[in-house]
Short mmCIF file of C-alpha atoms in Angstrom, two decimals:
data_model
loop_
_atom_site.label_atom_id
_atom_site.label_comp_id
_atom_site.label_asym_id
_atom_site.label_seq_id
_atom_site.Cartn_x
_atom_site.Cartn_y
_atom_site.Cartn_z
CA MET Z 20 -4.07 75.64 69.51
CA ASP Z 21 -0.32 76.06 69.89
CA LEU Z 22 -0.75 76.39 73.65
CA ALA Z 23 -2.70 73.11 73.77
CA VAL Z 24 0.05 71.35 71.87
CA GLU Z 25 2.67 72.70 74.27
CA THR Z 26 0.61 71.62 77.27
CA LEU Z 27 0.24 68.16 75.78
CA ASP Z 28 3.98 67.84 75.18
CA VAL Z 29 4.90 68.93 78.71
CA ALA Z 30 2.23 66.66 80.23
CA ARG Z 31 3.61 63.73 78.25
CA TRP Z 32 7.15 64.50 79.38
CA GLN Z 33 6.02 64.65 83.00
CA PHE Z 34 4.17 61.37 82.82
CA GLY Z 35 7.05 59.75 80.97
CA ILE Z 36 9.67 60.87 83.50
CA THR Z 37 7.64 59.90 86.56
CA THR Z 38 6.59 56.57 85.03
CA VAL Z 39 10.10 55.49 84.05
CA TYR Z 40 11.40 56.61 87.44
CA HIS Z 41 8.69 54.66 89.27
CA PHE Z 42 9.27 51.63 87.08
CA LEU Z 43 12.86 51.44 88.32
CA PHE Z 44 11.50 50.26 91.68
CA VAL Z 45 8.69 47.98 90.50
CA PRO Z 46 10.64 45.09 88.91
CA LEU Z 47 13.22 45.04 91.70
CA THR Z 48 10.46 44.88 94.31
CA MET Z 49 8.76 42.02 92.45
CA GLY Z 50 11.87 39.95 91.86
CA LEU Z 51 13.62 40.62 95.16
CA SER Z 52 10.52 39.77 97.22
CA ILE Z 53 10.51 36.25 95.74
CA LEU Z 54 14.27 35.79 96.15
CA VAL Z 55 14.18 36.94 99.78
CA ALA Z 56 11.33 34.48 100.40
CA CYS Z 57 13.39 31.72 98.75
CA LEU Z 58 16.42 32.51 100.94
CA GLN Z 59 14.30 32.43 104.08
CA THR Z 60 12.76 29.15 102.94
CA ALA Z 61 16.26 27.71 102.55
CA TRP Z 62 17.07 28.80 106.11
CA VAL Z 63 13.88 27.31 107.56
CA ARG Z 64 14.50 24.01 105.75
CA THR Z 65 18.24 23.69 106.45
CA GLY Z 66 18.86 25.80 109.54
CA ARG Z 67 22.08 27.18 107.99
CA GLU Z 68 22.99 30.55 109.41
CA HIS Z 69 24.31 32.06 106.16
CA TYR Z 70 20.84 31.75 104.62
CA LEU Z 71 19.36 33.66 107.55
CA ARG Z 72 21.99 36.39 107.29
CA ALA Z 73 21.43 36.63 103.56
CA THR Z 74 17.66 36.86 104.11
CA LYS Z 75 18.03 39.77 106.51
CA PHE Z 76 20.65 41.55 104.38
CA TRP Z 77 18.72 41.42 101.12
CA GLY Z 78 15.48 41.99 103.05
CA LYS Z 79 16.70 45.41 104.19
CA LEU Z 80 17.45 46.45 100.64
CA PHE Z 81 14.08 45.13 99.51
CA LEU Z 82 12.29 47.23 102.14
CA ILE Z 83 14.13 50.41 101.13
CA ASN Z 84 13.21 49.85 97.50
CA PHE Z 85 9.61 48.99 98.40
CA ALA Z 86 9.19 52.25 100.33
CA LEU Z 87 10.48 54.41 97.49
CA GLY Z 88 8.36 52.53 94.96
CA LEU Z 89 5.26 53.14 97.07
CA VAL Z 90 5.90 56.87 97.34
CA THR Z 91 6.58 57.36 93.63
CA GLY Z 92 3.60 55.22 92.63
CA ILE Z 93 1.13 57.50 94.40
CA VAL Z 94 2.11 60.37 92.11
CA GLN Z 95 1.00 58.36 89.08
CA GLU Z 96 -2.59 58.30 90.37
CA PHE Z 97 -2.70 62.06 90.88
CA GLN Z 98 -1.53 62.80 87.35
CA PHE Z 99 -4.61 61.16 85.85
CA GLY Z 100 -6.79 63.76 87.53
CA MET Z 101 -4.47 66.74 87.19
CA ASN Z 102 -3.01 66.52 83.68
CA TRP Z 103 -5.20 63.90 82.02
CA SER Z 104 -8.72 64.68 83.24
CA ASP Z 105 -10.36 64.14 79.83
CA TYR Z 106 -8.74 60.71 79.66
CA SER Z 107 -9.88 59.92 83.21
CA ARG Z 108 -13.40 61.04 82.39
CA PHE Z 109 -13.46 58.88 79.26
CA VAL Z 110 -12.07 55.62 80.71
CA GLY Z 111 -12.65 56.04 84.45
CA ASP Z 112 -15.42 53.44 84.50
CA ILE Z 113 -12.99 50.83 83.13
CA PHE Z 114 -9.55 51.97 84.22
CA GLY Z 115 -10.62 52.55 87.81
CA ALA Z 116 -11.82 48.99 88.44
CA PRO Z 117 -8.49 47.09 88.22
CA LEU Z 118 -6.67 49.92 90.00
CA ALA Z 119 -9.21 49.87 92.85
CA ILE Z 120 -8.85 46.11 93.23
CA GLU Z 121 -5.07 46.49 93.17
CA ALA Z 122 -5.27 48.90 96.09
CA LEU Z 123 -7.97 47.13 98.10
CA VAL Z 124 -6.79 43.55 97.64
CA ALA Z 125 -3.24 43.20 96.35
CA PHE Z 126 -1.65 46.21 98.06
CA PHE Z 127 -3.35 45.59 101.42
CA LEU Z 128 -2.26 41.95 101.25
CA GLU Z 129 1.26 43.03 100.42
CA SER Z 130 1.59 45.75 103.05
CA THR Z 131 -0.16 43.85 105.86
CA PHE Z 132 1.97 40.75 105.59
CA LEU Z 133 5.10 42.80 104.99
CA GLY Z 134 4.44 44.52 108.30
CA LEU Z 135 4.06 41.14 110.00
CA TRP Z 136 7.33 40.04 108.43
CA ILE Z 137 9.21 43.15 109.55
CA PHE Z 138 8.02 43.01 113.16
CA GLY Z 139 7.62 39.25 113.40
CA TRP Z 140 11.27 38.28 113.70
CA ASP Z 141 11.76 36.32 116.95
CA ARG Z 142 8.07 36.79 117.73
CA LEU Z 143 6.28 34.53 115.26
CA PRO Z 144 7.02 30.82 114.80
CA LYS Z 145 9.51 30.30 111.99
CA ARG Z 146 7.12 28.76 109.49
CA ILE Z 147 4.35 31.30 110.13
CA HIS Z 148 6.90 34.07 109.78
CA LEU Z 149 8.07 32.51 106.52
CA ALA Z 150 4.47 32.45 105.29
CA THR Z 151 4.24 36.24 105.81
CA ILE Z 152 7.04 37.04 103.34
CA TRP Z 153 5.55 34.64 100.80
CA ALA Z 154 2.15 36.31 101.22
CA ALA Z 155 3.76 39.74 100.75
CA ALA Z 156 5.57 38.50 97.63
CA ILE Z 157 2.34 37.09 96.20
CA GLY Z 158 0.65 40.43 96.92
CA THR Z 159 3.43 42.18 94.98
CA ILE Z 160 2.86 39.91 91.98
CA LEU Z 161 -0.93 40.35 92.12
CA SER Z 162 -0.50 44.11 92.37
CA ALA Z 163 1.58 44.08 89.21
CA TYR Z 164 -1.02 42.03 87.36
CA PHE Z 165 -3.92 44.37 88.10
CA ILE Z 166 -1.87 47.39 87.01
CA LEU Z 167 -0.82 45.58 83.84
CA ALA Z 168 -4.48 44.70 83.18
CA ALA Z 169 -5.32 48.41 83.27
CA ASN Z 170 -2.42 49.33 81.00
CA SER Z 171 -3.15 46.45 78.62
CA TRP Z 172 -6.67 47.77 78.14
CA MET Z 173 -5.05 50.91 76.73
CA GLN Z 174 -3.04 48.72 74.35
CA HIS Z 175 -5.94 46.43 73.37
CA PRO Z 176 -9.34 47.62 74.67
CA VAL Z 177 -11.85 44.81 75.37
CA GLY Z 178 -15.00 44.33 77.44
CA TYR Z 179 -16.45 47.83 76.94
CA ARG Z 180 -18.90 49.92 74.95
CA ILE Z 181 -19.08 53.60 74.10
CA ASN Z 182 -22.15 55.30 75.58
CA PRO Z 183 -23.59 57.34 72.69
CA GLU Z 184 -25.11 59.92 75.06
CA THR Z 185 -22.08 60.63 77.24
CA GLY Z 186 -19.33 59.61 74.82
CA ARG Z 187 -17.64 57.70 77.66
CA ALA Z 188 -16.29 54.17 77.61
CA GLU Z 189 -18.31 51.91 79.91
CA LEU Z 190 -17.33 48.53 81.32
CA THR Z 191 -19.41 45.60 80.06
CA ASP Z 192 -17.23 42.60 80.91
CA PHE Z 193 -14.73 42.91 83.76
CA VAL Z 194 -13.58 39.31 83.30
CA ALA Z 195 -12.64 40.15 79.71
CA VAL Z 196 -10.48 43.02 80.98
CA LEU Z 197 -8.70 40.77 83.50
CA THR Z 198 -8.23 37.94 80.98
CA ASN Z 199 -7.19 40.21 78.11
CA ASN Z 200 -4.57 38.24 76.16
CA THR Z 201 -2.47 41.42 76.03
CA ALA Z 202 -2.44 41.55 79.85
CA ILE Z 203 -1.54 37.87 80.16
CA ALA Z 204 1.30 38.19 77.64
CA ALA Z 205 2.61 41.35 79.33
CA PHE Z 206 2.46 39.71 82.77
CA LEU Z 207 4.32 36.61 81.59
CA HIS Z 208 6.98 38.91 80.11
CA ILE Z 209 7.31 41.24 83.10
CA LEU Z 210 7.90 38.36 85.53
CA PRO Z 211 11.23 37.24 84.04
CA ALA Z 212 12.09 40.90 83.49
CA ALA Z 213 11.66 41.47 87.23
CA PHE Z 214 13.81 38.46 88.03
CA LEU Z 215 16.48 39.74 85.64
CA VAL Z 216 16.60 43.01 87.60
CA ALA Z 217 16.75 41.18 90.94
CA GLY Z 218 19.39 38.79 89.63
CA GLY Z 219 21.56 41.66 88.40
CA PHE Z 220 21.11 43.37 91.77
CA LEU Z 221 22.37 40.29 93.61
CA ILE Z 222 25.26 39.88 91.18
CA GLY Z 223 26.47 43.47 91.47
CA ILE Z 224 26.34 43.81 95.25
CA SER Z 225 27.77 40.33 95.82
CA CYS Z 226 30.67 41.14 93.48
CA TRP Z 227 31.35 44.35 95.39
CA HIS Z 228 31.82 42.38 98.60
CA LEU Z 229 33.55 39.37 97.08
CA ARG Z 230 36.13 41.60 95.43
CA LYS Z 231 37.32 42.31 98.98
CA ARG Z 232 36.57 38.74 100.11
CA ASN Z 233 34.00 40.07 102.59
CA GLU Z 234 31.49 37.61 104.03
CA VAL Z 235 32.22 34.95 101.42
CA ALA Z 236 29.89 32.47 103.16
CA VAL Z 237 26.96 34.83 102.53
CA PHE Z 238 27.82 36.44 99.20
CA ARG Z 239 29.09 33.49 97.20
CA PRO Z 240 25.70 31.72 97.47
CA SER Z 241 24.00 35.06 96.77
CA LEU Z 242 26.16 35.54 93.70
CA ARG Z 243 25.38 32.07 92.42
CA LEU Z 244 21.68 32.65 93.03
CA GLY Z 245 21.82 35.93 91.10
CA LEU Z 246 23.70 34.29 88.22
CA TRP Z 247 21.22 31.42 87.91
CA VAL Z 248 18.25 33.77 88.14
CA SER Z 249 19.69 36.03 85.43
CA VAL Z 250 20.29 33.16 83.02
CA LEU Z 251 16.86 31.60 83.57
CA ALA Z 252 15.21 35.02 83.35
CA GLY Z 253 16.98 35.63 80.04
CA VAL Z 254 15.55 32.38 78.66
CA GLY Z 255 12.09 33.31 79.98
CA LEU Z 256 12.30 36.75 78.39
CA ALA Z 257 13.21 35.28 75.01
CA LEU Z 258 10.25 32.89 75.09
CA THR Z 259 7.66 35.35 76.40
CA GLY Z 260 9.01 38.16 74.24
CA ASP Z 261 8.51 36.01 71.15
CA MET Z 262 4.91 35.33 72.22
CA GLN Z 263 4.26 38.99 72.96
CA GLY Z 264 5.80 40.09 69.65
CA LYS Z 265 3.50 37.80 67.66
CA LEU Z 266 0.51 39.15 69.56
CA MET Z 267 1.55 42.76 68.93
CA TYR Z 268 1.82 42.12 65.19
CA ASP Z 269 -1.85 41.17 65.24
CA GLN Z 270 -3.03 43.97 67.55
CA GLN Z 271 -0.67 46.89 66.84
CA PRO Z 272 1.07 46.24 63.51
CA MET Z 273 2.20 49.88 63.26
CA LYS Z 274 4.16 49.57 66.52
CA MET Z 275 5.98 46.45 65.38
CA ALA Z 276 6.62 47.74 61.85
CA SER Z 277 8.13 50.87 63.42
CA ALA Z 278 10.25 48.72 65.73
CA GLU Z 279 11.83 47.21 62.61
CA ALA Z 280 11.81 50.33 60.40
CA LEU Z 281 9.81 48.24 57.90
CA TRP Z 282 8.56 50.97 55.59
CA GLU Z 283 7.12 48.87 52.81
CA THR Z 284 4.94 45.76 52.95
CA SER Z 285 7.31 42.85 52.42
CA LYS Z 286 7.08 39.16 51.62
CA PRO Z 287 9.23 37.85 53.19
CA ALA Z 288 9.99 40.58 55.75
CA PRO Z 289 13.60 41.02 56.94
CA PHE Z 290 14.72 41.50 60.53
CA SER Z 291 16.62 44.77 60.88
CA ILE Z 292 20.00 44.72 62.59
CA PHE Z 293 20.76 48.35 61.80
CA SER Z 294 18.84 50.95 59.81
CA TYR Z 295 19.22 54.62 59.01
CA GLY Z 296 16.51 56.32 57.03
CA ASP Z 297 14.43 59.35 56.09
CA VAL Z 298 11.24 59.49 58.14
CA GLN Z 299 9.69 62.22 56.00
CA LYS Z 300 10.17 60.28 52.76
CA GLY Z 301 9.41 56.95 54.39
CA HIS Z 302 12.38 54.80 53.42
CA ASN Z 303 15.72 53.54 54.72
CA LYS Z 304 18.99 54.88 53.33
CA VAL Z 305 21.11 52.22 55.03
CA ALA Z 306 19.81 48.84 56.15
CA ILE Z 307 21.58 45.74 57.45
CA GLU Z 308 18.99 42.97 57.53
CA VAL Z 309 18.45 39.24 57.93
CA PRO Z 310 16.11 38.14 55.10
CA GLY Z 311 12.88 36.43 56.15
CA ALA Z 312 13.72 36.47 59.87
CA LEU Z 313 11.03 38.99 60.80
CA SER Z 314 8.36 36.98 58.98
CA PHE Z 315 9.30 33.94 61.02
CA LEU Z 316 9.36 35.86 64.31
CA ALA Z 317 5.93 37.37 63.58
CA LYS Z 318 4.12 34.46 61.95
CA ASN Z 319 6.33 31.34 62.31
CA ASP Z 320 6.64 31.42 58.53
CA PHE Z 321 9.80 32.59 56.75
CA ASN Z 322 7.72 33.61 53.72
CA ALA Z 323 4.87 35.46 55.49
CA GLU Z 324 3.86 38.91 54.29
CA LEU Z 325 4.02 41.74 56.83
CA PRO Z 326 2.54 45.23 56.36
CA GLY Z 327 4.90 48.20 56.21
CA ILE Z 328 4.67 51.61 57.86
CA ASN Z 329 3.59 53.43 54.69
CA ASP Z 330 0.72 51.07 53.90
CA LEU Z 331 -0.39 51.02 57.54
CA GLN Z 332 -0.42 54.83 57.56
CA GLU Z 333 -2.69 54.89 54.52
CA GLN Z 334 -5.01 52.28 56.06
CA SER Z 335 -5.19 54.28 59.30
CA VAL Z 336 -6.15 57.47 57.45
CA VAL Z 337 -8.97 55.61 55.73
CA LYS Z 338 -10.18 54.06 58.99
CA TYR Z 339 -9.71 56.91 61.47
CA GLY Z 340 -9.50 60.07 59.34
CA PRO Z 341 -6.65 62.45 58.46
CA GLY Z 342 -3.57 62.43 60.67
CA ASP Z 343 -0.13 60.98 61.22
CA TYR Z 344 -0.54 57.56 62.80
CA ARG Z 345 3.16 56.73 62.97
CA PRO Z 346 4.90 56.75 66.34
CA ASN Z 347 8.32 58.31 66.79
CA ILE Z 348 10.24 55.89 64.55
CA PHE Z 349 13.67 56.68 66.01
CA VAL Z 350 12.58 56.12 69.63
CA THR Z 351 10.53 53.02 68.82
CA TYR Z 352 13.26 51.43 66.70
CA TRP Z 353 16.15 51.98 69.11
CA SER Z 354 14.30 51.39 72.38
CA PHE Z 355 13.26 48.00 71.02
CA ARG Z 356 16.86 47.11 70.17
CA LEU Z 357 18.33 48.42 73.40
CA MET Z 358 15.71 46.51 75.40
CA ILE Z 359 16.71 43.24 73.74
CA GLY Z 360 20.44 43.92 73.55
CA VAL Z 361 20.99 45.06 77.12
CA GLY Z 362 18.83 42.23 78.44
CA MET Z 363 20.85 39.69 76.48
CA VAL Z 364 24.09 41.15 77.83
CA THR Z 365 22.83 40.63 81.40
CA ALA Z 366 21.89 37.01 80.73
CA GLY Z 367 25.27 36.50 79.02
CA ILE Z 368 27.11 37.84 82.05
CA GLY Z 369 25.14 35.41 84.19
CA LEU Z 370 26.19 32.49 81.98
CA VAL Z 371 29.87 33.47 82.09
CA GLY Z 372 29.65 33.99 85.86
CA LEU Z 373 28.24 30.49 86.38
CA TRP Z 374 31.16 29.04 84.43
CA LEU Z 375 33.76 31.03 86.42
CA THR Z 376 32.27 29.98 89.78
CA ARG Z 377 31.37 26.37 88.88
CA ARG Z 378 31.89 23.43 91.24
CA LYS Z 379 32.91 25.51 94.25
CA ARG Z 380 36.05 26.77 92.54
CA GLU Z 381 38.05 29.57 94.08
CA LEU Z 382 36.74 33.03 93.38
CA PRO Z 383 38.27 34.74 90.32
CA SER Z 384 41.26 36.96 91.07
CA ASN Z 385 40.91 39.29 88.07
CA PRO Z 386 39.46 42.58 89.35
CA TRP Z 387 37.67 43.17 86.03
CA VAL Z 388 35.38 40.25 86.79
CA TYR Z 389 34.03 42.11 89.81
CA ARG Z 390 33.85 45.45 87.99
CA VAL Z 391 31.72 43.94 85.24
CA GLY Z 392 29.64 42.23 87.92
CA LEU Z 393 29.07 45.57 89.65
CA TRP Z 394 28.03 47.20 86.37
CA THR Z 395 25.53 44.41 85.88
CA ILE Z 396 23.23 46.14 88.37
CA ALA Z 397 22.48 48.88 85.82
CA PHE Z 398 21.93 46.70 82.72
CA PRO Z 399 18.54 45.11 83.55
CA PHE Z 400 17.23 48.41 84.92
CA ALA Z 401 18.08 49.99 81.57
CA ALA Z 402 16.55 47.09 79.62
CA ASN Z 403 13.29 47.37 81.58
CA SER Z 404 13.15 51.14 81.05
CA PHE Z 405 13.74 50.81 77.31
CA GLY Z 406 11.02 48.16 77.18
CA TRP Z 407 8.53 50.42 78.91
CA ILE Z 408 9.44 53.36 76.63
CA PHE Z 409 8.97 51.12 73.58
CA THR Z 410 5.59 49.89 74.82
CA GLU Z 411 4.19 53.37 75.45
CA MET Z 412 5.86 55.36 72.67
CA GLY Z 413 5.07 52.68 70.09
CA ARG Z 414 1.33 53.08 70.81
CA GLN Z 415 1.31 56.75 69.83
CA PRO Z 416 -0.60 58.73 68.69
CA TRP Z 417 -3.16 56.69 70.67
CA LEU Z 418 -3.83 56.92 74.39
CA VAL Z 419 -6.31 54.06 74.06
CA PHE Z 420 -5.38 52.25 70.88
CA GLY Z 421 -7.89 52.87 68.10
CA VAL Z 422 -10.32 54.63 70.45
CA LEU Z 423 -8.86 57.79 72.03
CA LYS Z 424 -5.93 59.87 70.78
CA THR Z 425 -3.37 61.20 73.23
CA GLU Z 426 -4.12 64.83 72.36
CA ALA Z 427 -7.77 64.25 73.34
CA GLY Z 428 -6.92 63.08 76.85
CA VAL Z 429 -5.05 66.08 78.26
CA SER Z 430 -6.76 68.36 80.79
CA PRO Z 431 -8.28 71.39 78.98
CA SER Z 432 -8.15 73.64 82.04
CA VAL Z 433 -4.46 73.15 82.87
CA SER Z 434 -2.01 75.66 81.43
CA THR Z 435 1.45 74.96 80.06
CA GLY Z 436 3.00 76.93 82.91
CA GLU Z 437 1.18 74.88 85.55
CA VAL Z 438 2.23 71.58 84.02
CA LEU Z 439 5.78 72.82 83.54
CA THR Z 440 5.92 73.90 87.19
CA SER Z 441 4.78 70.50 88.41
CA LEU Z 442 7.24 68.84 86.01
CA ILE Z 443 10.13 70.81 87.49
CA VAL Z 444 8.97 70.18 91.07
CA PHE Z 445 8.53 66.45 90.52
CA THR Z 446 11.88 66.15 88.75
CA LEU Z 447 13.69 67.91 91.59
CA LEU Z 448 11.78 65.89 94.20
CA TYR Z 449 12.52 62.62 92.44
CA GLY Z 450 16.17 63.64 92.15
CA ALA Z 451 16.25 64.16 95.92
CA LEU Z 452 14.53 60.80 96.49
CA ALA Z 453 17.14 59.17 94.26
CA VAL Z 454 19.88 60.60 96.47
CA VAL Z 455 18.09 59.24 99.56
CA GLU Z 456 17.55 55.82 97.95
CA LEU Z 457 21.14 55.46 96.79
CA GLY Z 458 22.45 56.76 100.12
CA LEU Z 459 20.44 54.22 102.10
CA ILE Z 460 21.33 51.37 99.73
CA ARG Z 461 25.01 52.30 99.87
CA ARG Z 462 24.95 52.53 103.65
CA TYR Z 463 23.44 49.10 104.19
CA VAL Z 464 25.46 47.47 101.42
CA LYS Z 465 28.70 48.73 102.99
CA ALA Z 466 27.59 47.55 106.42
CA GLY Z 467 27.07 44.03 105.08
CA PRO Z 468 25.14 41.23 106.77
CA GLU Z 469 24.76 41.58 110.51
CA PRO Z 470 25.86 38.77 112.82
CA ILE Z 471 23.03 36.69 114.22
CA LYS Z 472 22.47 37.19 117.93
CA PRO Z 473 21.61 33.94 119.70
CA THR Z 474 18.26 33.77 121.50
CA ALA Z 475 17.67 31.89 124.68
CA ASP Z 476 14.91 30.50 126.88
CA LYS Z 477 12.50 29.44 124.15
CA HIS Z 478 12.52 27.33 121.05
CA PRO Z 479 12.30 29.37 117.79
CA ASP Z 480 9.05 27.61 116.88
CA ASP Z 481 7.41 28.56 120.18
CA PRO Z 482 4.34 30.71 119.42
CA SER Z 483 5.80 33.58 121.42
CA GLY Z 484 8.81 33.62 119.16
CA GLY Z 485 11.69 32.81 121.48
CA GLY Z 486 14.15 34.68 123.65
CA GLU Z 487 14.11 38.04 125.30
CA ASP Z 488 13.20 39.75 122.05
CA ALA Z 489 9.62 38.52 122.37
CA ASP Z 490 9.08 40.83 125.36
CA ARG Z 491 10.51 43.96 123.75
CA PRO Z 492 8.05 46.63 122.61
CA LEU Z 493 7.45 46.76 118.87
CA ALA Z 494 9.68 49.22 117.04
CA PHE Z 495 10.80 49.65 113.47
CA ALA Z 496 14.38 48.64 114.12
CA TYR Z 497 14.79 46.07 111.38
#
């Protein structure tokens, strides 16, 4: 029994590390694909060269990030079969459907049109070439939705039945899975989160160049774009986060009570600013709170009653049998706060940046402005990671909420040593990939936007693309 527990713990660590690592690439790919498409649209509409140079510069960084995200995402699929075979056997009929559609429809759409975009410069007419990056961006968004639909089924299972003979979950309503209100709420929240990451990325790299007054014509508009995107994304996150929080209080009250360290059922329930408590005894020793605020956030009523952790634990024991149905309170509580706090800091930096660069004013001379701008790259990545940790850790001890416990999903035939070995290998491999990613990003960021070489002979909208480049053999020399 002890060995099984150890195997479970190591398997969870491996999945957690690889998932958080992979999720570093996902939001940047989503957000940056749209922003690159917007920059290219601006070039097609206005003909201004700095938009074209910005498109190609940020497009290179997008492609590097996309490639690493693709590689790390494949590992996620393998883990279901290797370390979580009992889970895969139980939910494969349901979980496999949205993932298969993601691969067959969304990913093929994304990769096909991305290939046309990469190799279509100076070969495709401008507007058709523009359509390829928009199609790739749409494929990226669709891909995210199908994956979120699969994950949201784990948070709030719908459209299924349990086969009494096999004990497996079987799909009964695929439309219900795709239109799961948990999936819709998560998707509406992840979109502004992705734009926050992309906005911070633009802010940081633009500040690095503008500090040296490099390529001001390209990076000042990029900076302003990143600032606006960060502010608007912050507003979007606040609105969708409020909607998602209300939904979670209905579907997973234990997760949300743990996020607030709300031990006892309260009417009204306070919003916790800071708490320190005793998990074993189930109470807070120190608590700084805003009275009634949590009731309003959860129910739009300052006097609403909300269940506490202790009462929810007792209810869960009655409903599901003996066990500890509380997640890790420390991780859930602080990941929730760090997600919100770091995200708000990023949006705040965007607001200050818009004020400092308003009405085409001269760029700030204080070097700290650019240092803070450079640090902004990390903030939304951290906020997204904390959000993902909160979402998954807050669901524990359930793998599929209310249906399958995490300990029941681990592979019975895999030993602790085997999982530990793969954990070490993947960690070292991902560390090496991080070095490659950062090295490539640093190289192309330092190089800056390339000058645009004029083409001759043919009009850019000619079907053959224009210039001598149309006759060159295809090569990946973006």
